[in-house]
């Protein structure tokens, strides 16, 4: 029997098509006013408070957050259209990205009423920024090997440990942290894990930069030294952290950021090939087709999220194919632009190549995600 790993694609309605035109018009205005310069990997590196504020003013942040929490009560499909257009344009969206993409739906699903009231209005307003505290030193993608420990004390928990690769933690207000609240079990390595909401200005937290190869700073190491987290900042259920994290990862893995990080580079290559500034290459057409297919797949997952369906495997498929594809675009550009190609395109290609190793790592390595897909197909 053939297993359908990705939900069926639903064509865009006239309303969604109009929304696309609205976003493109906004982006054209922003570019004409020199508000930003199109870049690669802008959902990780493009931190721009002014641009985030402009999106909030348009109602394009907190789109799926209910109105009672300050949001706009719109659909995942509408949010998908907006985010896809922003990423394709190479717009600077990093400041609000994790808060809007990941924190908001997790708070809505697992958060208390007080947590929702505290954070969701600020996320919608583009004033509350978020980071993710999952990965740890020497753990790779094995989240079950978490060593950060939360010990129960009067009124809450004391947390000690270290998280790494926490994008934007030096600028964010809070993050979700996965910690061990019970000793690891040989029968179930995923048991005894819990999630906490931790304000990043808490006493005992040290945030240290991790610089990329090009000297850029967006990654961080976050160290906890007996940090107190009150009971009201537990996210969801104590001991149910693994289930909650895997649910959260579906939002992280399935979005258009998993195949559009180098879209501006692909568009630049096509334009340069048309003008004769670079040689025409048959792989350009293959990459265009690949992006078109991924657009449909990612859009289908967004619709499934709207319906409340389980999409962990579908999200894994999008990420595996998408992140390898955006990396392949970087490598193709590196080859055909050469050292004597158009200066701006060469610089864009250089930045994409530097980021390329991280594409298939962040959000779960391709090796881990292939295991998720194989399990869905009954192969393991």
CSV table of C-alpha atoms in Angstrom, one decimal:
chain,number,residue,atom,x,y,z
A,1,UNK,CA,0.0,0.0,0.0
A,2,UNK,CA,1.3,3.5,-0.9
A,3,UNK,CA,1.5,5.8,2.1
A,4,UNK,CA,0.5,9.4,1.4
A,5,UNK,CA,3.2,11.3,3.4
A,6,UNK,CA,1.9,14.8,2.5
A,7,UNK,CA,-1.7,16.0,2.5
A,8,UNK,CA,-3.4,16.9,-0.8
A,9,UNK,CA,-2.8,20.4,-2.1
A,10,UNK,CA,-5.8,22.8,-2.2
A,11,UNK,CA,-5.7,25.6,-4.9
A,12,UNK,CA,-5.7,29.1,-3.5
A,13,UNK,CA,-8.9,31.0,-3.3
A,14,UNK,CA,-9.5,34.4,-4.9
A,15,UNK,CA,-9.2,35.8,-1.4
A,16,UNK,CA,-5.7,34.3,-0.9
A,17,UNK,CA,-4.6,35.5,-4.3
A,18,UNK,CA,-5.7,39.0,-3.4
A,19,UNK,CA,-3.7,38.8,-0.2
A,20,UNK,CA,-0.6,37.8,-2.2
A,21,UNK,CA,-1.0,40.9,-4.3
A,22,UNK,CA,-1.4,43.0,-1.2
A,23,UNK,CA,1.8,41.7,0.3
A,24,UNK,CA,3.7,42.1,-2.9
A,25,UNK,CA,2.5,45.7,-3.1
A,26,UNK,CA,3.6,46.4,0.4
A,27,UNK,CA,7.1,44.8,-0.3
A,28,UNK,CA,7.4,46.9,-3.5
A,29,UNK,CA,6.8,50.1,-1.4
A,30,UNK,CA,9.3,49.0,1.2
A,31,UNK,CA,11.9,48.3,-1.5
A,32,UNK,CA,11.2,51.6,-3.3
A,33,UNK,CA,11.8,53.4,0.0
A,34,UNK,CA,15.0,51.5,0.6
A,35,UNK,CA,13.6,50.0,3.8
A,36,UNK,CA,15.5,46.7,3.3
A,37,UNK,CA,17.9,45.0,1.0
A,38,UNK,CA,16.9,41.5,-0.2
A,39,UNK,CA,19.0,38.9,1.4
A,40,UNK,CA,19.4,35.1,1.9
A,41,UNK,CA,18.4,33.3,5.1
A,42,UNK,CA,16.6,36.4,6.5
A,43,UNK,CA,14.3,34.5,8.9
A,44,UNK,CA,17.5,33.7,10.9
A,45,UNK,CA,19.7,36.7,10.2
A,46,UNK,CA,17.5,39.6,9.3
A,47,UNK,CA,16.6,41.3,12.6
A,48,UNK,CA,14.9,44.6,11.8
A,49,UNK,CA,12.6,46.1,14.4
A,50,UNK,CA,11.2,48.7,12.1
A,51,UNK,CA,10.2,46.2,9.5
A,52,UNK,CA,8.6,44.0,12.1
A,53,UNK,CA,6.6,47.0,13.4
A,54,UNK,CA,5.4,47.7,9.8
A,55,UNK,CA,4.1,44.2,9.5
A,56,UNK,CA,2.4,44.4,12.8
A,57,UNK,CA,0.7,47.6,11.7
A,58,UNK,CA,-0.6,45.8,8.6
A,59,UNK,CA,-2.0,43.0,10.7
A,60,UNK,CA,0.4,40.5,9.4
A,61,UNK,CA,1.8,39.3,12.7
A,62,UNK,CA,-0.3,37.1,15.1
A,63,UNK,CA,-2.6,36.3,12.2
A,64,UNK,CA,-3.7,32.9,13.6
A,65,UNK,CA,-4.0,34.1,17.2
A,66,UNK,CA,-7.6,34.5,18.3
A,67,UNK,CA,-8.9,38.1,18.7
A,68,UNK,CA,-9.5,37.6,22.4
A,69,UNK,CA,-5.7,37.5,22.8
A,70,UNK,CA,-5.0,40.5,20.6
A,71,UNK,CA,-4.6,38.5,17.4
A,72,UNK,CA,-6.4,38.6,14.1
A,73,UNK,CA,-8.2,35.2,14.0
A,74,UNK,CA,-7.2,34.4,10.5
A,75,UNK,CA,-6.3,31.1,8.9
A,76,UNK,CA,-3.0,29.2,8.6
A,77,UNK,CA,-3.4,29.5,4.8
A,78,UNK,CA,-3.5,33.3,5.0
A,79,UNK,CA,-0.5,33.3,7.3
A,80,UNK,CA,1.3,30.9,4.8
A,81,UNK,CA,0.7,33.4,1.9
A,82,UNK,CA,2.1,36.3,3.9
A,83,UNK,CA,5.2,34.5,5.2
A,84,UNK,CA,5.9,32.9,1.8
A,85,UNK,CA,5.9,36.3,0.1
A,86,UNK,CA,8.1,37.9,2.7
A,87,UNK,CA,10.7,35.1,2.5
A,88,UNK,CA,10.7,35.1,-1.3
A,89,UNK,CA,11.4,38.8,-1.2
A,90,UNK,CA,14.3,38.3,1.1
A,91,UNK,CA,12.7,40.5,3.7
A,92,UNK,CA,14.2,40.9,7.3
A,93,UNK,CA,11.8,38.9,9.5
A,94,UNK,CA,14.0,37.3,12.1
A,95,UNK,CA,12.9,39.5,15.0
A,96,UNK,CA,9.4,38.2,15.2
A,97,UNK,CA,9.9,34.9,13.4
A,98,UNK,CA,10.1,32.3,16.2
A,99,UNK,CA,7.5,34.1,18.3
A,100,UNK,CA,5.0,34.2,15.5
A,101,UNK,CA,5.8,30.8,14.0
A,102,UNK,CA,6.4,28.6,17.0
A,103,UNK,CA,5.7,30.3,20.3
A,104,UNK,CA,2.2,31.5,19.5
A,105,UNK,CA,0.7,28.2,18.4
A,106,UNK,CA,2.4,26.3,21.3
A,107,UNK,CA,1.0,28.8,23.8
A,108,UNK,CA,-2.4,28.5,22.3
A,109,UNK,CA,-2.2,24.7,22.5
A,110,UNK,CA,-0.5,24.1,25.8
A,111,UNK,CA,-0.4,27.5,27.6
A,112,UNK,CA,-2.5,28.6,30.6
A,113,UNK,CA,-4.9,31.4,30.3
A,114,UNK,CA,-2.4,33.7,32.2
A,115,UNK,CA,0.4,32.7,29.8
A,116,UNK,CA,-1.7,33.5,26.8
A,117,UNK,CA,-2.8,36.8,28.2
A,118,UNK,CA,0.8,37.7,29.1
A,119,UNK,CA,2.5,36.9,25.8
A,120,UNK,CA,0.2,36.7,22.8
A,121,UNK,CA,-0.8,40.4,22.5
A,122,UNK,CA,2.9,41.4,22.5
A,123,UNK,CA,3.7,38.8,19.8
A,124,UNK,CA,0.9,40.2,17.6
A,125,UNK,CA,2.2,43.7,18.2
A,126,UNK,CA,5.7,42.8,17.2
A,127,UNK,CA,7.0,43.7,20.6
A,128,UNK,CA,7.7,40.3,22.2
A,129,UNK,CA,10.5,38.2,20.7
A,130,UNK,CA,11.2,34.6,21.4
A,131,UNK,CA,14.0,32.0,21.2
A,132,UNK,CA,14.0,28.2,21.5
A,133,UNK,CA,16.0,26.2,24.1
A,134,UNK,CA,16.2,22.7,22.9
A,135,UNK,CA,19.7,21.7,21.7
A,136,UNK,CA,22.5,21.1,24.1
A,137,UNK,CA,26.3,20.6,23.9
A,138,UNK,CA,27.4,17.2,22.8
A,139,UNK,CA,23.8,16.1,22.2
A,140,UNK,CA,23.4,16.7,18.5
A,141,UNK,CA,19.9,16.1,17.4
A,142,UNK,CA,19.2,13.7,20.2
A,143,UNK,CA,16.7,15.7,22.3
A,144,UNK,CA,16.1,12.7,24.6
A,145,UNK,CA,19.6,13.1,25.9
A,146,UNK,CA,18.8,16.5,27.5
A,147,UNK,CA,20.9,17.1,30.6
A,148,UNK,CA,19.5,20.5,31.7
A,149,UNK,CA,17.8,19.7,34.9
A,150,UNK,CA,14.8,21.3,36.7
A,151,UNK,CA,14.5,20.5,40.4
A,152,UNK,CA,11.3,21.2,42.2
A,153,UNK,CA,11.6,23.8,45.0
A,154,UNK,CA,9.0,25.8,47.0
A,155,UNK,CA,6.9,27.7,44.5
A,156,UNK,CA,8.6,26.4,41.3
A,157,UNK,CA,11.8,25.0,39.9
A,158,UNK,CA,15.5,25.5,39.9
A,159,UNK,CA,17.1,25.0,36.5
A,160,UNK,CA,20.7,24.3,35.8
A,161,UNK,CA,22.3,23.4,32.4
A,162,UNK,CA,23.2,24.8,29.0
A,163,UNK,CA,21.4,25.3,25.7
A,164,UNK,CA,23.2,26.0,22.4
A,165,UNK,CA,22.3,27.3,18.9
A,166,UNK,CA,19.6,29.5,20.4
A,167,UNK,CA,19.0,31.9,17.6
A,168,UNK,CA,18.3,35.5,18.8
A,169,UNK,CA,18.5,34.7,22.5
A,170,UNK,CA,20.7,37.8,23.0
A,171,UNK,CA,17.8,39.9,21.8
A,172,UNK,CA,14.7,37.9,22.7
A,173,UNK,CA,12.5,38.4,25.8
A,174,UNK,CA,11.7,34.7,26.5
A,175,UNK,CA,12.1,31.2,25.3
A,176,UNK,CA,10.7,27.7,25.7
A,177,UNK,CA,13.2,25.4,27.5
A,178,UNK,CA,13.1,21.7,27.5
A,179,UNK,CA,14.5,20.2,30.8
A,180,UNK,CA,14.6,16.9,32.6
A,181,UNK,CA,12.3,16.9,35.6
A,182,UNK,CA,12.7,13.2,36.3
A,183,UNK,CA,15.6,10.8,35.9
A,184,UNK,CA,16.0,9.2,32.5
A,185,UNK,CA,14.3,5.8,32.1
A,186,UNK,CA,16.0,3.0,30.2
A,187,UNK,CA,12.5,1.8,29.1
A,188,UNK,CA,11.3,5.2,27.9
A,189,UNK,CA,14.0,7.8,27.2
A,190,UNK,CA,11.4,10.4,26.4
A,191,UNK,CA,9.7,10.3,29.8
A,192,UNK,CA,10.5,12.8,32.5
A,193,UNK,CA,11.0,15.8,30.2
A,194,UNK,CA,9.1,19.1,30.7
A,195,UNK,CA,8.8,22.5,29.1
A,196,UNK,CA,9.2,25.9,30.8
A,197,UNK,CA,8.7,29.5,29.7
A,198,UNK,CA,11.8,31.3,30.8
A,199,UNK,CA,12.2,35.1,30.6
A,200,UNK,CA,15.7,35.6,29.3
A,201,UNK,CA,16.5,38.4,31.8
A,202,UNK,CA,16.1,36.0,34.7
A,203,UNK,CA,18.8,36.0,37.4
A,204,UNK,CA,21.3,33.3,36.8
A,205,UNK,CA,21.1,33.3,33.0
A,206,UNK,CA,24.2,34.0,30.9
A,207,UNK,CA,23.9,34.4,27.1
A,208,UNK,CA,27.2,34.0,25.2
A,209,UNK,CA,27.5,34.6,21.4
A,210,UNK,CA,28.4,31.7,19.0
A,211,UNK,CA,29.8,33.4,15.8
A,212,UNK,CA,29.3,32.0,12.4
A,213,UNK,CA,32.2,31.5,10.0
A,214,UNK,CA,31.6,34.9,8.5
A,215,UNK,CA,31.6,36.5,12.0
A,216,UNK,CA,27.8,37.1,12.1
A,217,UNK,CA,26.1,36.7,15.5
A,218,UNK,CA,22.7,35.1,15.7
A,219,UNK,CA,23.4,31.9,17.5
A,220,UNK,CA,24.0,31.8,21.2
A,221,UNK,CA,24.9,29.6,24.1
A,222,UNK,CA,22.5,30.1,27.1
A,223,UNK,CA,23.8,28.9,30.5
A,224,UNK,CA,21.5,28.4,33.5
A,225,UNK,CA,22.9,28.6,37.0
A,226,UNK,CA,20.2,27.7,39.5
A,227,UNK,CA,17.6,29.8,37.7
A,228,UNK,CA,14.3,30.0,39.4
A,229,UNK,CA,11.2,29.4,37.3
A,230,UNK,CA,7.9,29.7,39.1
A,231,UNK,CA,5.2,27.0,38.7
A,232,UNK,CA,3.0,29.4,36.6
A,233,UNK,CA,5.7,29.3,33.9
A,234,UNK,CA,5.5,25.5,33.3
A,235,UNK,CA,4.2,25.0,29.8
A,236,UNK,CA,1.6,22.3,29.5
A,237,UNK,CA,2.0,19.3,31.7
A,238,UNK,CA,5.1,18.3,33.8
A,239,UNK,CA,6.6,15.2,32.3
A,240,UNK,CA,4.8,15.6,28.9
A,241,UNK,CA,7.6,17.8,27.4
A,242,UNK,CA,8.5,15.3,24.6
A,243,UNK,CA,5.0,15.2,23.2
A,244,UNK,CA,4.7,18.9,23.4
A,245,UNK,CA,8.1,19.5,21.7
A,246,UNK,CA,7.4,17.1,18.8
A,247,UNK,CA,4.1,18.9,18.3
A,248,UNK,CA,5.8,22.2,18.2
A,249,UNK,CA,8.4,21.0,15.7
A,250,UNK,CA,5.7,20.4,13.1
A,251,UNK,CA,5.4,24.2,12.9
A,252,UNK,CA,9.2,24.6,12.7
A,253,UNK,CA,9.8,22.1,10.0
A,254,UNK,CA,7.0,22.5,7.5
A,255,UNK,CA,7.0,26.2,6.7
A,256,UNK,CA,8.2,28.0,3.5
A,257,UNK,CA,11.4,29.0,5.3
A,258,UNK,CA,12.6,25.4,4.7
A,259,UNK,CA,12.9,26.0,1.0
A,260,UNK,CA,13.0,29.7,0.4
A,261,UNK,CA,16.1,30.7,2.4
A,262,UNK,CA,18.0,31.0,-0.9
A,263,UNK,CA,15.1,32.1,-3.2
A,264,UNK,CA,16.6,35.5,-3.8
A,265,UNK,CA,19.8,33.8,-5.0
A,266,UNK,CA,17.8,31.6,-7.4
A,267,UNK,CA,15.9,34.6,-8.7
A,268,UNK,CA,19.2,36.5,-9.2
A,269,UNK,CA,20.7,33.5,-11.1
A,270,UNK,CA,17.7,33.4,-13.4
A,271,UNK,CA,17.9,37.2,-14.2
A,272,UNK,CA,21.7,36.9,-14.7
A,273,UNK,CA,21.3,34.0,-17.1
A,274,UNK,CA,18.7,35.9,-19.1
A,275,UNK,CA,21.0,38.9,-19.5
A,276,UNK,CA,24.0,36.7,-20.3
A,277,UNK,CA,26.0,37.7,-17.2
A,278,UNK,CA,26.2,34.0,-16.2
A,279,UNK,CA,26.1,30.9,-18.3
A,280,UNK,CA,22.7,29.2,-18.6
A,281,UNK,CA,22.6,25.9,-16.7
A,282,UNK,CA,20.0,23.1,-17.0
A,283,UNK,CA,19.9,22.8,-13.2
A,284,UNK,CA,18.2,26.2,-13.0
A,285,UNK,CA,15.0,24.8,-14.4
A,286,UNK,CA,15.2,21.8,-12.1
A,287,UNK,CA,15.5,24.1,-9.0
A,288,UNK,CA,12.5,26.2,-10.2
A,289,UNK,CA,10.4,23.0,-10.5
A,290,UNK,CA,11.7,21.9,-7.1
A,291,UNK,CA,10.6,25.1,-5.4
A,292,UNK,CA,7.2,25.0,-7.1
A,293,UNK,CA,6.7,21.5,-5.8
A,294,UNK,CA,7.7,22.4,-2.3
A,295,UNK,CA,5.4,25.4,-2.4
A,296,UNK,CA,2.5,23.0,-2.9
A,297,UNK,CA,3.7,20.6,-0.2
A,298,UNK,CA,4.2,23.3,2.4
A,299,UNK,CA,0.9,24.9,1.6
A,300,UNK,CA,-0.8,21.5,2.0
A,301,UNK,CA,0.7,21.1,5.4
A,302,UNK,CA,-0.5,24.6,6.4
A,303,UNK,CA,-4.0,23.6,5.5
A,304,UNK,CA,-3.7,20.4,7.5
A,305,UNK,CA,-2.5,22.4,10.5
A,306,UNK,CA,-5.7,24.5,10.1
A,307,UNK,CA,-7.7,21.3,10.3
A,308,UNK,CA,-5.9,20.2,13.4
A,309,UNK,CA,-4.3,17.1,11.8
A,310,UNK,CA,-1.1,15.4,12.8
A,311,UNK,CA,1.6,16.5,10.3
A,312,UNK,CA,4.9,15.4,11.9
A,313,UNK,CA,5.8,13.1,9.0
A,314,UNK,CA,4.6,15.6,6.4
A,315,UNK,CA,6.6,18.3,8.0
A,316,UNK,CA,9.7,16.1,8.0
A,317,UNK,CA,9.3,15.5,4.3
A,318,UNK,CA,9.1,19.2,3.6
A,319,UNK,CA,12.2,19.9,5.6
A,320,UNK,CA,14.3,17.1,4.2
A,321,UNK,CA,13.6,18.0,0.6
A,322,UNK,CA,13.4,21.7,1.2
A,323,UNK,CA,16.6,22.3,3.1
A,324,UNK,CA,18.7,20.1,0.7
A,325,UNK,CA,17.2,22.0,-2.2
A,326,UNK,CA,18.0,25.5,-0.8
A,327,UNK,CA,21.5,24.3,-0.2
A,328,UNK,CA,21.9,22.9,-3.7
A,329,UNK,CA,20.9,26.4,-5.0
A,330,UNK,CA,23.8,27.9,-3.0
A,331,UNK,CA,26.2,25.4,-4.5
A,332,UNK,CA,25.0,25.9,-8.0
A,333,UNK,CA,25.4,29.7,-7.7
A,334,UNK,CA,28.9,29.2,-6.3
A,335,UNK,CA,29.8,27.3,-9.4
A,336,UNK,CA,28.2,29.3,-12.2
A,337,UNK,CA,28.7,32.8,-10.9
A,338,UNK,CA,32.4,32.2,-10.4
A,339,UNK,CA,34.8,34.8,-8.9
A,340,UNK,CA,34.3,37.2,-11.8
A,341,UNK,CA,30.5,37.2,-12.0
A,342,UNK,CA,28.2,40.1,-11.0
A,343,UNK,CA,29.5,41.5,-7.8
A,344,UNK,CA,26.2,41.7,-5.9
A,345,UNK,CA,25.2,38.1,-7.0
A,346,UNK,CA,28.7,36.9,-6.0
A,347,UNK,CA,28.3,38.4,-2.5
A,348,UNK,CA,24.8,36.9,-2.1
A,349,UNK,CA,26.2,33.5,-3.2
A,350,UNK,CA,29.1,33.7,-0.7
A,351,UNK,CA,26.6,34.4,2.2
A,352,UNK,CA,24.4,31.5,1.1
A,353,UNK,CA,27.4,29.1,0.9
A,354,UNK,CA,28.5,30.1,4.5
A,355,UNK,CA,25.0,29.3,5.7
A,356,UNK,CA,24.5,26.1,3.7
A,357,UNK,CA,25.8,23.6,6.3
A,358,UNK,CA,23.2,24.8,8.8
A,359,UNK,CA,20.2,24.4,6.5
A,360,UNK,CA,20.0,20.6,7.0
A,361,UNK,CA,20.9,20.8,10.7
A,362,UNK,CA,18.5,23.3,12.3
A,363,UNK,CA,15.1,21.9,13.2
A,364,UNK,CA,16.5,18.4,13.2
A,365,UNK,CA,19.1,16.8,11.0
A,366,UNK,CA,18.2,15.1,7.7
A,367,UNK,CA,19.3,11.8,9.1
A,368,UNK,CA,16.9,12.0,12.1
A,369,UNK,CA,14.0,13.2,9.9
A,370,UNK,CA,14.5,10.4,7.4
A,371,UNK,CA,14.0,8.1,10.4
A,372,UNK,CA,10.7,9.8,11.2
A,373,UNK,CA,9.6,9.3,7.5
A,374,UNK,CA,10.7,5.7,7.5
A,375,UNK,CA,8.7,5.0,10.7
A,376,UNK,CA,5.6,6.5,9.0
A,377,UNK,CA,6.1,4.3,6.0
A,378,UNK,CA,6.5,1.2,8.2
A,379,UNK,CA,10.1,0.7,7.3
A,380,UNK,CA,11.4,0.7,10.9
